[in-house]
C-alpha positions as CSV (number, residue, x, y, z in Angstrom):
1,X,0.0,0.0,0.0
2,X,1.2,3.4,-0.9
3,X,1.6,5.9,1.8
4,X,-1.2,7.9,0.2
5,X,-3.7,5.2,0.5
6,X,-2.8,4.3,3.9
7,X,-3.6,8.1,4.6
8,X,-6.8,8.2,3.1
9,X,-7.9,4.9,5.1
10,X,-7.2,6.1,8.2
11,X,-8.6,9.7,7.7
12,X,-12.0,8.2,6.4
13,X,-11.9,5.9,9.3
14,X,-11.6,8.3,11.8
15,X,-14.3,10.2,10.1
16,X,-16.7,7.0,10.0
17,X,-15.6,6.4,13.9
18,X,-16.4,10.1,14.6
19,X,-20.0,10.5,12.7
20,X,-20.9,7.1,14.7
21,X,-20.1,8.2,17.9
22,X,-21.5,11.8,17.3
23,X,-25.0,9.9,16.6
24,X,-24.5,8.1,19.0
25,X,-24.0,10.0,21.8
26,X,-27.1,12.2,19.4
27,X,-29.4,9.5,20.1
28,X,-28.6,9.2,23.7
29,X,-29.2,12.8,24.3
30,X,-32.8,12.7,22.6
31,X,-33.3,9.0,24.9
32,X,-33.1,10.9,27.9
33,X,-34.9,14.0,27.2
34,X,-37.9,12.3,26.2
35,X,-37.5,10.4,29.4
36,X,-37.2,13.6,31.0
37,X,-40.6,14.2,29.8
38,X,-42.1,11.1,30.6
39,X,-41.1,11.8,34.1
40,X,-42.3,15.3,34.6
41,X,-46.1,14.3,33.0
42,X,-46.2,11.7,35.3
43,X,-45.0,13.8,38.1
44,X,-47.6,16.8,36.7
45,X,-50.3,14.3,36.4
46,X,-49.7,12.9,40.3
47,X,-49.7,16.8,41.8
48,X,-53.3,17.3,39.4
49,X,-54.5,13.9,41.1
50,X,-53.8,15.4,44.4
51,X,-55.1,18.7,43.9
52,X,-58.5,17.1,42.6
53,X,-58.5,14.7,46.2
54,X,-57.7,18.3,47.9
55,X,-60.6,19.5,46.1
56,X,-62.7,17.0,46.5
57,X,-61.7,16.9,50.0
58,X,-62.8,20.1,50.8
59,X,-66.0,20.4,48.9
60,X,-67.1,17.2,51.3
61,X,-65.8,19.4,54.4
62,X,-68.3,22.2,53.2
63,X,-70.7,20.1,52.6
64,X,-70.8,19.4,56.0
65,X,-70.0,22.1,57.6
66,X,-73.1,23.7,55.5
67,X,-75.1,20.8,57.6
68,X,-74.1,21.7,60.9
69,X,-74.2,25.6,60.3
70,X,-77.4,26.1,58.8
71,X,-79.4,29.3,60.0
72,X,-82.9,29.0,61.3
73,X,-85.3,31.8,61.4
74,X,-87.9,31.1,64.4
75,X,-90.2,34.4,65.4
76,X,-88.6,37.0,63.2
77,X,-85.2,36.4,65.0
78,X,-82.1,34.3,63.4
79,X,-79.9,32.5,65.6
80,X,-77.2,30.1,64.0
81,X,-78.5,26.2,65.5
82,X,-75.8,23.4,65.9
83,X,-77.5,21.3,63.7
84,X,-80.1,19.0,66.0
């Protein structure tokens, strides 16, 4: 082989080596972004899960607060009754 030859196989080597591990590495960086993502919906969708038992949570509490705190009007006068 002629020294020229010898050059131009090892520089087009390199090159193929160095495009394969730029994609490479490409591909990995895109794998674990989209993970990224995965993880942060889930996370988003666990926080809107607990906001809606929070919500839900609190619209029993009024519920029942709107039992025990009703207002009775007896002889033109209101007084706030404890529910019984």
């Amino acid at each position: 082989m002629s020294r020229a030859s010898k050059l131009t196989l090892a520089g087009t080597s390199l090159a193929a080596v160095a495009t394969i591990s730029f994609v490479h590495y490409g591909q990995q960086s895109e794998k674990a972004a989209m993970h990224a993502g995965v993880v942060r919906d889930m996370e988003q969708q666990r926080v809107k899960k607990e906001r809606q038992a929070d919500f839900e949570m609190q619209k029993e509490l009024e519920s029942e607060y709107k039992k025990v705190q009703t207002v009775h009007n007896e002889d033109g006068g209101g007084k706030a009754g404890a529910g019984g």
